[in-house]
Amino acid sequence: MCQLLGLNCATPTDASFSFTGFCQRGGGTDHHADGWGIAFFEGKGLRLFVDPLSAAVSPIADFLQHYPLKSKNIIAHVRKATYGEVSLQNTHPFTRELWGRHWVFAHNGDLHGYEPYLHSHFRPVGTSDSEQAFCWLMQELAKSHAALPSIEELTITLRELVPQISQFGTFNFLLSNGEALWAHCTTKLHYLIRQHPFAQATLMDRDWTVNFADLNQPGDRVAVVVTTPLTSNEQWTAFEPGQLIVFVDGTPLP
């Protein structure tokens, strides 16, 4: 299985602390060594970095840990290959354009016998079940709405579409269009909200403690979503199986 990391923030925030711990799981403290990737939204723009090397040894991952980029929505992934060879085209996150916006998707799990009918311009480049699922979601969203709908409308549509994929297996995923972060759990996903009054956090996968009170303002707020908790001294909330949560400005919407 792979692992997921997502950040949704009220103000542009760098992910260096979380990303540094997360990278160790890509072949360092864990076995997810079959590629990694991270996407940063900047307004309507997108910075995407993917590499089929292990995140624990990748020079690009090391560069990003020391050259933090600030964003309100960030999705990262470390891969343990099951469907599809270890290659650049099968490395998450995947991106597509819809309604004049970038969309980013990363998946953890296996979909057995999943062969969706793709009849629009959303088609996979690689051979992973994950990219097929992403293409089908984009295709069906495009069919359901003539133009960019509200976050609430998108969430309703996703709640109708996701069970049609998750019936084929494990479908933990993160999805963002730069305005919101959608997170769905089949088996394992956790989140926390960092906000005022900020406190210290200590990574589980690396010897690093940060006092966020020294780095943030009262109006800052960050939602962190991850497969397995990244820190040992913060209160993480586990998703319920089948739960889809949308985060906006660092807050989970009801």
XYZ file of C-alpha atoms in Angstrom:
254
model
C 0.000 0.000 0.000
C 0.994 3.623 -0.536
C 0.761 6.568 1.852
C -0.911 9.954 1.452
C -0.237 13.451 2.789
C -2.404 16.504 2.232
C -2.395 20.050 3.595
C -5.238 22.550 3.332
C -4.436 25.968 4.771
C -6.091 29.315 5.531
C -2.950 31.148 4.390
C -0.037 30.013 2.170
C 2.023 27.614 4.267
C 5.165 25.577 3.681
C 5.011 21.818 4.154
C 8.675 21.258 4.993
C 8.030 19.867 8.501
C 5.341 17.378 7.475
C 6.991 16.560 4.151
C 10.346 15.817 5.814
C 8.786 13.234 8.113
C 6.635 11.860 5.308
C 9.636 11.352 2.998
C 11.252 8.997 5.495
C 8.358 6.602 4.900
C 9.378 6.420 1.258
C 12.117 3.843 1.807
C 13.598 5.054 5.115
C 11.372 4.142 8.060
C 8.883 2.271 5.848
C 8.850 0.324 2.578
C 7.025 2.740 0.228
C 10.073 3.093 -2.028
C 8.561 2.870 -5.531
C 8.358 6.576 -6.278
C 6.972 9.742 -4.740
C 5.442 13.040 -5.745
C 4.134 16.330 -4.411
C 1.939 19.070 -5.885
C 1.695 22.684 -4.697
C -1.112 24.989 -5.823
C -0.256 28.662 -6.265
C -3.508 30.425 -7.125
C -4.610 28.774 -10.358
C -1.029 27.648 -11.022
C 0.485 24.329 -10.006
C 3.993 23.108 -9.189
C 4.308 19.333 -9.576
C 7.341 17.214 -8.666
C 7.345 13.428 -9.252
C 10.199 10.939 -9.143
C 10.251 7.118 -9.473
C 13.159 7.006 -6.992
C 12.624 6.407 -3.290
C 11.694 9.626 -1.476
C 14.252 8.825 1.234
C 17.137 9.080 -1.284
C 15.720 11.322 -4.030
C 17.782 14.495 -4.616
C 14.565 16.291 -5.658
C 12.843 15.375 -2.384
C 15.913 16.534 -0.452
C 15.870 19.838 -2.350
C 12.210 20.462 -1.485
C 12.812 19.764 2.198
C 15.392 22.571 2.231
C 13.642 24.925 -0.189
C 10.088 25.145 1.126
C 7.321 26.283 -1.203
C 4.238 27.935 0.285
C 0.747 26.892 -0.767
C -2.815 26.692 0.517
C -3.336 23.194 -0.908
C -0.644 20.496 -1.081
C -0.887 16.788 -1.941
C 2.003 14.318 -1.566
C 2.314 10.559 -2.074
C 4.857 7.784 -1.505
C 4.240 4.633 -3.523
C 4.413 0.910 -2.902
C 3.650 -0.460 -6.369
C 0.892 -3.045 -6.774
C -0.813 -2.250 -10.104
C 1.478 -0.773 -12.768
C 5.258 -0.869 -13.048
C 7.601 1.446 -11.182
C 7.898 4.308 -13.642
C 7.457 8.063 -13.909
C 4.063 7.784 -15.622
C 2.695 5.694 -12.736
C 3.942 8.059 -10.035
C 1.348 10.028 -8.038
C -0.018 12.675 -7.781
C -1.806 12.740 -11.133
C -3.138 15.954 -12.670
C -5.832 16.901 -15.174
C -7.535 20.129 -16.287
C -11.278 20.640 -15.862
C -13.271 23.900 -16.077
C -10.058 25.869 -16.483
C -8.515 24.602 -13.251
C -5.843 22.071 -12.364
C -7.046 19.015 -10.453
C -4.653 16.823 -8.440
C -5.319 13.282 -7.220
C -3.406 10.670 -5.198
C -4.635 7.217 -4.157
C -3.747 4.573 -1.601
C -5.148 1.077 -2.145
C -5.918 -1.595 -4.725
C -8.920 -1.731 -7.070
C -9.521 -5.304 -8.252
C -11.029 -5.863 -11.684
C -11.634 -2.141 -12.122
C -11.924 -1.330 -15.834
C -14.051 1.824 -16.195
C -15.488 2.914 -19.509
C -13.617 6.112 -20.418
C -15.159 7.880 -23.378
C -14.121 11.518 -23.010
C -10.712 13.197 -23.155
C -9.810 11.908 -19.669
C -7.606 8.898 -20.337
C -4.711 7.406 -18.348
C -1.116 7.899 -19.440
C 0.240 5.119 -17.216
C -1.041 1.671 -16.279
C -2.136 2.121 -12.662
C -5.637 1.488 -11.319
C -5.297 4.818 -9.508
C -5.025 6.902 -12.661
C -7.962 5.043 -14.207
C -10.084 5.937 -11.171
C -9.000 9.593 -11.361
C -9.871 9.789 -15.066
C -13.298 8.307 -14.416
C -13.976 10.772 -11.586
C -13.010 13.700 -13.820
C -15.129 12.337 -16.660
C -18.195 11.930 -14.444
C -17.758 15.336 -12.784
C -17.617 16.915 -16.232
C -20.803 15.069 -17.216
C -22.589 16.130 -14.019
C -21.839 19.878 -14.202
C -21.672 22.185 -17.225
C -19.362 24.650 -15.438
C -17.379 24.849 -12.215
C -19.902 24.228 -9.423
C -19.648 25.259 -5.789
C -17.591 23.222 -3.330
C -20.830 22.026 -1.739
C -22.196 20.810 -5.094
C -18.912 19.087 -5.930
C -18.958 17.316 -2.584
C -22.507 16.041 -3.171
C -21.513 14.702 -6.592
C -18.357 13.044 -5.254
C -20.383 11.326 -2.532
C -22.508 9.820 -5.285
C -19.547 8.788 -7.457
C -17.022 7.449 -4.937
C -18.991 4.316 -3.895
C -19.064 3.242 -7.536
C -15.257 2.940 -7.361
C -14.760 1.836 -3.752
C -16.853 -1.285 -4.349
C -13.821 -2.611 -6.258
C -11.442 -2.407 -3.280
C -9.516 0.066 -1.159
C -10.033 3.673 -2.228
C -8.292 6.046 0.165
C -7.626 9.239 -1.808
C -6.896 12.966 -1.782
C -8.282 15.333 -4.423
C -7.877 19.099 -4.833
C -8.605 21.844 -7.342
C -6.693 24.492 -5.407
C -9.824 25.732 -3.613
C -10.525 22.744 -1.381
C -9.113 19.362 -0.366
C -11.344 16.289 -0.505
C -10.216 13.243 1.474
C -11.895 9.831 1.354
C -11.192 6.859 3.603
C -11.843 3.195 2.959
C -9.433 1.720 5.505
C -7.038 4.225 7.067
C -6.745 8.023 7.087
C -6.186 10.605 9.853
C -6.327 14.381 10.190
C -5.608 17.182 12.627
C -6.139 20.955 12.662
C -3.233 23.202 13.704
C -4.515 26.597 14.801
C -4.162 29.255 17.505
C -2.990 28.696 20.198
C -0.241 26.763 18.411
C 1.927 24.213 20.224
C 4.955 22.001 19.705
C 4.951 19.016 17.369
C 7.477 16.166 17.177
C 7.892 13.967 14.109
C 7.654 10.201 14.539
C 9.958 9.366 11.603
C 12.726 11.884 12.262
C 14.234 13.645 15.282
C 12.662 17.074 14.767
C 10.471 19.175 17.054
C 8.917 22.492 15.979
C 7.121 25.063 18.104
C 4.453 26.328 15.713
C 3.687 29.230 18.047
C 6.998 30.762 16.918
C 6.137 30.405 13.219
C 2.446 31.267 12.909
C 0.031 34.162 13.382
C -3.360 33.895 15.126
C -5.196 33.779 11.769
C -3.155 30.866 10.433
C -4.798 27.452 10.346
C -3.705 24.178 8.711
C -5.518 20.898 8.204
C -3.079 17.994 7.808
C -4.401 14.725 6.361
C -2.185 11.639 6.348
C -2.468 7.869 6.152
C -0.719 7.286 9.485
C -0.089 10.091 12.050
C 3.161 11.971 11.459
C 3.680 13.304 14.979
C 3.806 11.685 18.412
C 2.464 14.526 20.578
C -0.572 15.828 18.666
C -4.196 14.685 18.735
C -5.040 12.998 15.433
C -8.602 12.114 14.420
C -9.220 8.893 12.516
C -11.623 8.919 9.565
C -14.539 6.523 9.628
C -14.560 3.889 6.847
C -16.477 5.304 3.899
C -16.149 8.890 5.137
C -15.513 11.759 2.703
C -14.445 15.083 4.251
C -13.848 18.352 2.407
C -11.448 20.902 3.920
C -11.513 24.609 3.095
C -9.167 27.211 4.624
C -7.909 24.623 7.110
C -11.372 23.674 8.342
C -13.434 20.522 7.715
C -16.846 21.455 6.343
C -19.945 19.756 7.818
